[in-house]
CSV table of C-alpha atoms in Angstrom, one decimal:
chain,number,residue,atom,x,y,z
A,134,MET,CA,52.3,74.1,34.3
A,135,SER,CA,53.5,73.6,37.9
A,136,TRP,CA,57.0,75.1,36.7
A,137,ILE,CA,55.3,78.3,35.6
A,138,TRP,CA,53.5,78.6,38.9
A,139,GLY,CA,56.7,78.4,40.7
A,140,VAL,CA,58.3,81.1,38.5
A,141,LEU,CA,55.2,83.4,39.0
A,142,VAL,CA,55.1,83.0,42.8
A,143,VAL,CA,58.7,84.0,43.1
A,144,ALA,CA,58.4,86.8,40.5
A,145,VAL,CA,55.3,88.3,42.3
A,146,GLY,CA,57.2,87.9,45.6
A,147,LEU,CA,60.1,89.7,44.4
A,148,VAL,CA,58.1,92.6,42.9
A,149,ILE,CA,56.4,93.0,46.3
A,150,SER,CA,59.7,92.9,48.0
A,151,VAL,CA,61.2,95.7,45.9
A,152,ALA,CA,57.9,97.7,46.3
A,153,LEU,CA,58.2,97.4,50.1
A,154,HIS,CA,61.9,98.2,49.9
A,155,GLU,CA,61.3,101.5,48.0
A,156,LEU,CA,58.3,102.2,50.3
A,157,GLY,CA,60.6,102.0,53.2
A,158,HIS,CA,62.7,104.8,51.7
A,159,MET,CA,59.7,106.9,50.6
A,160,ILE,CA,57.6,107.0,53.8
A,161,PRO,CA,60.4,108.4,56.2
A,162,ALA,CA,61.6,110.8,53.4
A,163,LYS,CA,58.1,112.3,53.1
A,164,ARG,CA,57.8,112.3,56.8
A,165,PHE,CA,60.9,114.3,57.2
A,166,GLY,CA,59.7,116.8,54.7
A,167,ALA,CA,61.8,115.7,51.6
A,168,LEU,CA,60.1,116.1,48.2
A,169,VAL,CA,59.4,112.7,46.7
A,170,PRO,CA,57.8,113.2,43.2
A,171,ASP,CA,58.2,109.7,41.9
A,172,TYR,CA,57.8,106.1,43.3
A,173,SER,CA,58.3,103.4,40.6
A,174,ILE,CA,58.0,99.6,40.6
A,175,GLY,CA,60.0,98.4,37.6
A,176,PHE,CA,61.8,100.3,34.8
A,177,GLY,CA,61.0,101.4,31.4
A,178,ARG,CA,57.7,102.5,29.9
A,179,VAL,CA,55.0,103.4,32.4
A,180,LEU,CA,52.1,100.9,32.3
A,181,PHE,CA,50.1,102.4,35.2
A,182,SER,CA,50.2,105.7,37.0
A,183,LYS,CA,48.3,107.2,39.8
A,184,GLN,CA,48.9,110.5,41.7
A,185,TRP,CA,49.3,110.0,45.6
A,186,GLY,CA,49.5,113.5,47.0
A,187,GLU,CA,52.6,115.1,45.6
A,188,THR,CA,54.0,111.6,44.6
A,189,ARG,CA,53.2,109.9,41.4
A,190,VAL,CA,53.1,106.0,41.8
A,191,ASN,CA,54.2,104.3,38.6
A,192,VAL,CA,54.1,100.6,37.6
A,193,ARG,CA,56.6,100.2,34.7
A,194,ALA,CA,57.1,97.5,32.0
A,195,ILE,CA,60.3,95.8,33.2
A,196,PRO,CA,59.6,94.3,36.7
A,197,LEU,CA,63.4,93.9,37.5
A,198,GLY,CA,63.7,96.5,40.3
A,199,GLY,CA,62.3,99.8,41.3
A,200,PHE,CA,63.2,103.3,42.5
A,201,VAL,CA,62.0,106.2,44.5
A,202,ARG,CA,63.2,109.7,43.4
A,203,ILE,CA,64.0,112.0,46.2
A,204,LEU,CA,64.9,115.5,45.1
A,205,GLY,CA,68.0,117.4,46.2
A,206,MET,CA,70.3,114.5,47.0
A,207,TYR,CA,73.5,116.5,46.5
A,208,ALA,CA,74.4,119.7,48.3
A,209,PRO,CA,75.9,122.8,46.5
A,210,ALA,CA,79.7,122.9,46.3
A,211,LYS,CA,81.4,124.5,49.1
A,212,GLN,CA,83.6,127.5,48.6
A,213,GLY,CA,87.0,126.5,47.2
A,214,THR,CA,85.8,123.2,45.7
A,215,ARG,CA,87.0,122.5,42.3
A,216,THR,CA,84.1,122.4,39.8
A,217,VAL,CA,86.0,122.0,36.5
A,218,ASN,CA,88.8,119.6,35.5
A,219,SER,CA,92.1,120.3,34.0
A,220,ARG,CA,90.4,120.5,30.6
A,221,GLY,CA,88.1,123.2,31.7
A,222,ARG,CA,85.1,121.0,31.6
A,223,THR,CA,82.5,120.7,34.5
A,224,THR,CA,83.3,117.8,36.7
A,225,LEU,CA,80.9,114.9,37.2
A,226,ALA,CA,80.3,116.0,40.7
A,227,GLU,CA,79.4,119.5,39.8
A,228,GLU,CA,77.1,118.2,37.1
A,229,ALA,CA,75.4,116.1,39.7
A,230,ARG,CA,75.1,119.2,42.0
A,231,GLN,CA,73.6,121.3,39.2
A,232,ALA,CA,71.1,118.6,38.2
A,233,SER,CA,70.1,118.2,42.0
A,234,ARG,CA,69.6,122.0,42.2
A,235,ASP,CA,67.7,122.3,38.9
A,236,GLU,CA,65.3,119.6,39.7
A,237,LEU,CA,64.3,121.2,43.0
A,238,GLY,CA,63.3,124.4,41.4
A,239,GLU,CA,61.2,126.5,43.9
A,240,HIS,CA,61.3,123.6,46.5
A,241,SER,CA,64.9,124.1,47.5
A,242,ALA,CA,64.0,124.1,51.2
A,243,ARG,CA,62.8,120.5,50.8
A,244,ALA,CA,66.1,119.1,49.6
A,245,PHE,CA,67.2,115.8,50.9
A,246,TYR,CA,70.6,117.1,51.7
A,247,LEU,CA,69.2,119.5,54.2
A,248,LEU,CA,67.9,116.7,56.4
A,249,ARG,CA,69.7,116.0,59.6
A,250,PRO,CA,72.2,113.2,59.4
A,251,TRP,CA,70.1,110.9,61.6
A,252,GLN,CA,67.1,111.5,59.3
A,253,LYS,CA,69.1,110.6,56.3
A,254,ILE,CA,70.3,107.4,57.9
A,255,ILE,CA,66.7,106.5,58.7
A,256,VAL,CA,65.6,107.2,55.2
A,257,MET,CA,68.4,105.1,53.7
A,258,VAL,CA,68.4,102.2,56.2
A,259,SER,CA,64.6,101.9,56.1
A,260,GLY,CA,64.7,100.3,52.5
A,261,PRO,CA,67.1,97.4,53.5
A,262,LEU,CA,65.2,97.1,56.8
A,263,MET,CA,62.0,96.3,55.0
A,264,ASN,CA,63.8,93.4,53.3
A,265,LEU,CA,65.0,92.1,56.6
A,266,ILE,CA,61.5,92.3,58.0
A,267,ILE,CA,60.2,90.4,55.0
A,268,SER,CA,62.8,87.7,55.4
A,269,ILE,CA,62.0,87.3,59.0
A,270,ALA,CA,58.3,87.1,58.4
A,271,LEU,CA,58.7,84.6,55.7
A,272,MET,CA,60.9,82.4,57.8
A,273,PHE,CA,58.4,82.7,60.7
A,274,VAL,CA,55.6,81.5,58.3
A,275,VAL,CA,57.9,78.5,57.2
A,276,MET,CA,59.2,77.5,60.5
A,277,VAL,CA,56.2,78.2,62.8
A,278,GLY,CA,53.2,78.4,60.5
A,279,ILE,CA,54.1,75.4,58.2
A,280,GLY,CA,56.6,73.7,60.5
A,281,SER,CA,59.6,71.5,59.9
A,282,PRO,CA,59.1,68.0,58.4
A,283,THR,CA,59.7,65.5,61.3
A,284,ALA,CA,59.7,61.7,61.1
A,285,THR,CA,57.2,60.2,63.4
A,286,LEU,CA,56.8,56.7,64.9
A,287,ARG,CA,53.8,56.1,62.6
A,288,LEU,CA,54.6,53.9,59.7
A,289,ASP,CA,54.0,55.3,56.2
A,290,GLU,CA,55.0,52.0,54.5
A,291,ALA,CA,56.1,48.5,55.4
A,292,ALA,CA,57.8,47.5,52.2
A,293,PRO,CA,56.7,44.2,50.8
A,294,THR,CA,60.2,43.7,49.4
A,295,VAL,CA,63.6,45.1,50.1
A,296,SER,CA,66.9,45.0,48.3
A,297,THR,CA,69.7,43.1,50.1
A,298,ALA,CA,73.3,42.2,49.3
A,299,SER,CA,72.1,38.8,48.1
A,300,GLY,CA,69.1,40.2,46.1
A,301,THR,CA,65.4,41.0,46.5
A,302,ARG,CA,63.5,39.5,49.4
A,303,THR,CA,60.3,40.0,51.4
A,304,GLY,CA,60.5,42.9,53.7
A,305,PRO,CA,61.2,41.8,57.3
A,306,ALA,CA,58.6,44.2,58.8
A,307,TYR,CA,56.0,43.3,56.2
A,308,GLU,CA,56.7,39.6,56.8
A,309,ALA,CA,56.2,40.0,60.5
A,310,GLY,CA,52.8,41.7,60.0
A,311,LEU,CA,53.6,45.4,60.3
A,312,ARG,CA,51.5,47.7,58.0
A,313,ALA,CA,51.3,51.3,57.0
A,314,GLY,CA,49.5,53.3,59.8
A,315,ASP,CA,51.0,51.2,62.7
A,316,THR,CA,52.7,53.2,65.3
A,317,ILE,CA,55.9,51.9,66.8
A,318,ARG,CA,55.9,51.9,70.6
A,319,GLY,CA,59.0,50.0,71.6
A,320,VAL,CA,61.9,47.7,70.7
A,321,ASP,CA,62.9,44.6,72.8
A,322,GLY,CA,60.6,45.8,75.7
A,323,ALA,CA,62.2,49.3,75.9
A,324,PRO,CA,59.9,52.3,74.9
A,325,ILE,CA,60.8,54.3,71.9
A,326,GLY,CA,60.4,58.1,71.8
A,327,THR,CA,61.6,59.1,68.3
A,328,TRP,CA,62.1,57.6,64.9
A,329,ARG,CA,65.9,58.2,65.1
A,330,GLU,CA,65.9,56.1,68.4
A,331,PHE,CA,64.0,53.3,66.6
A,332,GLN,CA,66.5,53.5,63.6
A,333,GLU,CA,69.5,53.2,66.1
A,334,LYS,CA,68.0,50.3,67.9
A,335,ILE,CA,67.6,48.4,64.6
A,336,SER,CA,71.0,49.3,63.0
A,337,SER,CA,73.0,48.9,66.1
A,338,GLY,CA,71.5,45.7,67.3
A,339,THR,CA,73.4,42.4,67.4
A,340,SER,CA,70.6,39.9,67.9
A,341,GLN,CA,69.1,37.9,65.1
A,342,SER,CA,65.7,39.2,65.7
A,343,VAL,CA,64.1,42.2,67.5
A,344,ALA,CA,60.8,42.4,69.3
A,345,VAL,CA,58.9,45.4,67.9
A,346,THR,CA,56.0,46.6,69.9
A,347,PHE,CA,53.4,48.7,67.9
A,348,GLU,CA,49.9,49.9,68.2
A,349,ARG,CA,47.1,49.3,65.6
A,350,ASP,CA,43.6,50.6,66.0
A,351,GLY,CA,44.2,51.2,69.7
A,352,VAL,CA,45.5,47.7,70.3
A,353,THR,CA,49.1,47.1,71.3
A,354,GLN,CA,50.9,44.2,69.8
A,355,THR,CA,54.5,42.7,69.7
A,356,VAL,CA,56.0,40.8,66.8
A,357,ASP,CA,59.5,39.4,66.1
A,358,VAL,CA,61.2,41.1,63.1
A,359,VAL,CA,64.4,39.7,61.6
A,360,PRO,CA,66.6,42.6,60.2
A,361,VAL,CA,68.5,42.0,56.9
A,362,ILE,CA,71.6,43.7,55.5
A,363,SER,CA,70.5,46.1,52.8
A,364,SER,CA,72.2,46.5,49.5
A,365,ALA,CA,73.6,49.9,50.8
A,366,GLY,CA,74.9,48.1,53.9
A,367,GLY,CA,73.5,48.3,57.5
A,368,ARG,CA,70.7,46.5,59.2
A,369,VAL,CA,67.1,47.4,58.1
A,370,VAL,CA,63.6,46.1,58.5
A,371,GLY,CA,62.0,47.8,55.5
A,372,VAL,CA,59.9,50.5,57.0
A,373,ARG,CA,59.5,54.2,56.2
A,374,SER,CA,58.2,56.8,58.7
A,375,ALA,CA,55.3,59.1,58.1
A,376,VAL,CA,56.1,62.7,58.2
A,377,ASP,CA,54.4,65.4,60.3
A,378,TYR,CA,55.1,69.0,60.2
A,379,VAL,CA,56.2,70.3,63.7
A,380,PRO,CA,56.1,74.1,64.4
A,381,ALA,CA,59.5,75.5,65.6
A,382,SER,CA,59.8,77.9,68.5
A,383,VAL,CA,60.1,81.7,68.0
A,384,SER,CA,63.6,81.4,69.4
A,385,SER,CA,64.5,79.1,66.5
A,386,VAL,CA,63.3,81.7,64.1
A,387,ALA,CA,65.7,84.2,65.7
A,388,GLU,CA,68.5,81.7,65.5
A,389,ALA,CA,67.7,80.9,61.8
A,390,THR,CA,67.6,84.7,61.0
A,391,TRP,CA,71.1,85.2,62.5
A,392,VAL,CA,72.5,82.1,60.8
A,393,THR,CA,71.0,83.3,57.4
A,394,MET,CA,72.3,86.8,57.8
A,395,SER,CA,75.8,85.5,58.7
A,396,GLN,CA,75.9,83.1,55.8
A,397,THR,CA,74.7,85.9,53.4
A,398,ALA,CA,77.3,88.3,54.7
A,399,ALA,CA,80.0,85.7,54.2
A,400,VAL,CA,78.8,85.3,50.5
A,401,VAL,CA,78.9,89.1,50.0
A,402,VAL,CA,82.4,89.3,51.4
A,403,ARG,CA,83.6,86.7,48.9
A,404,LEU,CA,81.4,87.9,46.0
A,405,PRO,CA,84.4,88.9,43.7
A,406,LEU,CA,85.8,85.4,44.1
A,407,ALA,CA,82.2,83.9,43.6
A,408,LEU,CA,81.7,85.9,40.4
A,409,TRP,CA,85.1,84.7,39.2
A,410,ASP,CA,84.1,81.1,39.7
A,411,VAL,CA,80.8,81.8,37.8
A,412,GLY,CA,82.9,83.3,34.8
A,413,VAL,CA,85.3,80.3,34.9
A,414,SER,CA,82.3,77.8,34.8
A,415,LEU,CA,80.7,79.8,32.1
A,416,PHE,CA,83.8,79.5,29.7
A,417,THR,CA,85.1,76.1,30.8
A,418,ASP,CA,83.7,72.7,31.7
A,419,GLU,CA,83.9,73.4,35.4
A,420,PRO,CA,80.5,72.9,37.1
A,421,ARG,CA,78.6,75.8,38.8
A,422,ASP,CA,78.8,75.8,42.5
A,423,ALA,CA,75.3,74.8,43.8
A,424,SER,CA,75.6,77.1,46.7
A,425,GLY,CA,77.0,80.0,44.6
A,426,VAL,CA,75.5,83.3,43.5
A,427,MET,CA,72.8,83.6,40.9
A,428,SER,CA,70.7,86.3,39.3
A,429,ILE,CA,67.0,86.8,39.5
A,430,VAL,CA,66.7,84.6,36.4
A,431,GLY,CA,68.4,81.8,38.4
A,432,VAL,CA,66.1,82.3,41.3
A,433,GLY,CA,63.1,82.0,39.0
A,434,ARG,CA,64.5,78.9,37.4
A,435,VAL,CA,65.1,77.3,40.8
A,436,ALA,CA,61.5,78.1,41.8
A,437,GLY,CA,60.2,76.4,38.6
A,438,GLU,CA,62.3,73.2,39.3
A,439,VAL,CA,61.0,73.1,42.9
A,440,THR,CA,57.5,73.2,41.9
A,441,ALA,CA,57.9,70.9,38.9
A,442,SER,CA,59.9,68.2,40.9
A,443,PRO,CA,58.3,64.9,41.6
A,444,ASP,CA,59.7,65.2,45.1
A,445,THR,CA,57.2,68.1,45.7
A,446,THR,CA,54.4,67.2,43.4
A,447,GLY,CA,54.1,63.5,43.7
A,448,THR,CA,53.2,63.5,47.5
A,449,GLY,CA,50.1,65.6,47.1
A,450,ASP,CA,51.2,67.6,50.0
A,451,TRP,CA,51.4,71.4,49.4
A,452,ARG,CA,53.6,72.1,52.4
A,453,PRO,CA,57.1,71.2,51.1
A,454,LYS,CA,56.5,73.2,47.9
A,455,VAL,CA,55.3,76.3,49.7
A,456,ALA,CA,57.9,76.0,52.2
A,457,VAL,CA,60.8,75.9,49.7
A,458,LEU,CA,59.4,78.8,47.7
A,459,LEU,CA,58.9,81.0,50.8
A,460,SER,CA,62.4,80.0,52.0
A,461,LEU,CA,63.7,81.1,48.6
A,462,LEU,CA,62.1,84.4,48.9
A,463,ALA,CA,63.3,84.7,52.5
A,464,SER,CA,66.9,84.1,51.3
A,465,VAL,CA,66.6,86.7,48.5
A,466,ASN,CA,65.3,89.4,50.8
A,467,MET,CA,68.1,88.6,53.3
A,468,ALA,CA,70.5,89.1,50.4
A,469,LEU,CA,68.9,92.3,49.4
A,470,PHE,CA,69.2,93.5,53.0
A,471,VAL,CA,72.9,92.6,53.4
A,472,PHE,CA,74.0,93.7,49.9
A,473,ASN,CA,72.3,97.1,50.0
A,474,LEU,CA,74.3,97.9,53.2
A,475,ILE,CA,77.6,97.7,51.5
A,476,PRO,CA,79.1,101.1,52.2
A,477,LEU,CA,79.6,102.1,48.6
A,478,PRO,CA,77.4,104.3,46.2
A,479,PRO,CA,74.9,103.9,44.6
A,480,LEU,CA,73.9,101.3,47.2
A,481,ASP,CA,72.0,102.5,50.3
A,482,GLY,CA,75.1,101.8,52.4
A,483,GLY,CA,77.0,104.4,50.5
A,484,HIS,CA,74.4,107.0,51.3
A,485,ILE,CA,74.4,105.9,55.0
A,486,LEU,CA,78.2,106.3,55.1
A,487,GLY,CA,77.9,109.7,53.8
A,488,ALA,CA,75.3,110.7,56.5
A,489,VAL,CA,77.4,109.1,59.2
A,490,TYR,CA,80.5,111.2,58.0
A,491,GLU,CA,78.4,114.2,58.0
A,492,GLY,CA,77.2,113.7,61.5
A,493,GLY,CA,80.6,112.9,62.7
A,494,ALA,CA,82.1,116.1,61.1
A,495,ARG,CA,79.4,118.2,62.6
A,496,LEU,CA,79.8,116.7,66.0
A,497,VAL,CA,83.6,117.2,66.0
A,498,ALA,CA,83.1,120.8,64.8
A,499,ARG,CA,80.6,121.5,67.6
A,500,LEU,CA,82.9,120.0,70.3
A,501,ARG,CA,85.7,122.0,69.1
A,502,GLY,CA,83.7,125.3,69.0
A,503,ARG,CA,84.1,125.6,65.2
A,504,PRO,CA,81.5,126.6,62.7
A,505,ASP,CA,79.0,123.9,61.5
A,506,PRO,CA,80.6,122.5,58.2
A,507,GLY,CA,77.1,121.9,56.8
A,508,PRO,CA,76.0,118.9,54.7
A,509,ALA,CA,78.6,116.6,53.4
A,510,ASP,CA,79.5,117.0,49.7
A,511,THR,CA,78.7,113.5,48.7
A,512,ALA,CA,78.7,114.6,45.1
A,513,LYS,CA,82.4,114.0,45.1
A,514,LEU,CA,81.6,110.3,45.2
A,515,VAL,CA,79.8,110.5,41.8
A,516,PRO,CA,82.7,109.2,39.8
A,517,LEU,CA,82.8,106.2,42.2
A,518,THR,CA,79.1,105.8,41.8
A,519,TRP,CA,79.6,105.5,38.0
A,520,VAL,CA,82.3,102.9,38.4
A,521,MET,CA,80.2,100.9,40.9
A,522,ALA,CA,77.1,101.1,38.7
A,523,SER,CA,79.0,99.8,35.8
A,524,LEU,CA,80.4,96.9,37.9
A,525,LEU,CA,76.8,96.1,39.1
A,526,VAL,CA,75.6,96.1,35.5
A,527,ALA,CA,78.4,93.8,34.5
A,528,MET,CA,77.8,91.5,37.4
A,529,THR,CA,74.0,91.3,36.4
A,530,ILE,CA,74.9,90.5,32.9
A,531,LEU,CA,77.4,87.8,33.8
A,532,LEU,CA,74.9,86.1,36.3
A,533,VAL,CA,71.9,86.3,33.9
A,534,VAL,CA,73.9,84.8,31.1
A,535,ALA,CA,75.3,82.1,33.4
A,536,ASP,CA,71.9,81.3,34.7
A,537,ILE,CA,70.6,80.8,31.1
A,538,VAL,CA,73.6,79.0,29.6
A,539,ASP,CA,74.9,77.1,32.6
A,540,PRO,CA,72.2,77.2,35.3
A,541,ILE,CA,72.4,75.8,38.8
A,542,ARG,CA,70.1,72.9,39.0
A,543,MET,CA,68.5,71.7,42.2
A,544,PHE,CA,67.3,68.4,41.0
C-alpha cells in the first residue's frame, strides 16, 4: 500500500507541475493579447471541461503532459519565400503557415507572431520558469521546513552486543552503563560538540579505555569504556546516535539550487550518450547507471520503492519519506526547466531562440536605417520540429521500456 502512495504522490506532483508550466505560458500570452482557446492537462479524451473566459480548460484522460494552444504561432511567408517544393507540393513550412492563418479566422490581429520579441520571450520562458520556481520551493520545504538529518550527541542505542574480529561480545558502552537517551558531553575530560568529534575521539584513540562523560536525567556522570575492534575494523564502543532534523539556511537552498541546476545541465549535455548507455543496458547484461536518465515511469517506480522501503517505513518517522519524495519532484522540475530551454523546436527554447533572432534582426535593421523585417519566419523550422519531435518520442519509448524491463532500483 505504501508503494502505491509513493507513486500517487509523485504522479499528482507531476500533474501539478505540468499544469503550472502551461499556466506560465498562458497567463502572459493572454496578458499580451494573444488568443488562447485551449488549456489542457493531459492528452487524449476530455474528461472534464470548463470555459474560462475565451479559454476552455480541459482535463484529459492521459496525464502524461499538457499543452496550451496559442493561435497564430507562424507568420505568413515573406515575399520571395518558396512555398512549394521541387515536386510542386506545398512545403511543410507553408502548410504550417496556412494552418496558423486558418485557425485565427477573424482574430488575425491577435496572432502570437504579432507580439513583440520581448513579449514572445516572456511567454515562452515563463513555462520553464514555473518549473524552476517549483523546484526551488520544494527544496526550501525539504531543507528549511523539514531539515537535514543530523547526528546528535544523544544516544539512540547502546548495543547490548557488538560483532568483533574474534566474535560477538557485550557492547563496551552498554557494559559500562551507557543507555539510550544518555547525552554525551565529553571524552577523557575534553568537551565534545558534535557526534563526528565523538567518533573521531573513539576511533583515533590509543589508550585501552576512554573516560566518557554523559548526562542522564540532568545528572552528569563519567564511566570508563573499553573500545573493541569491530568486525569491519576500527575501534568502536557500540553506540548509535539519535538523529534530529536541523533546518538549513536560505543561502544553503540557493547553493543547492545552483548545484542541482549545474548537474542537471551536465546530464542534458551528455543526454545522447546517456540514452546510448540505456539502450546498451536494455539489450545486454550491462547494469543501468543508478544516476542515469529515466522516464516518468521510472520516477514513479523510484517513488514507490522509497515509500515501501524499510529504511523509511520502519522508523515511524514521516520526514525521511516526505523529504525524498519532495526532493525527487524538485529534481524532476529542475530537469523540466533545463530541458525545455534547449534551443531547438518544439521545445520552449526553440521558440525563445526564434524571438531572440527576430529581435536582433529588427534591431540591426533599425540601427542601419533599413525597413523593419517584421516577424521571423519560424515556420521554416517546421521540418526540424518534426525531426526533433520524432526523436523525443523515440527517447520516451526507449526510457519507458527500459524502466519497465530493466529499471533503476534504489534499494
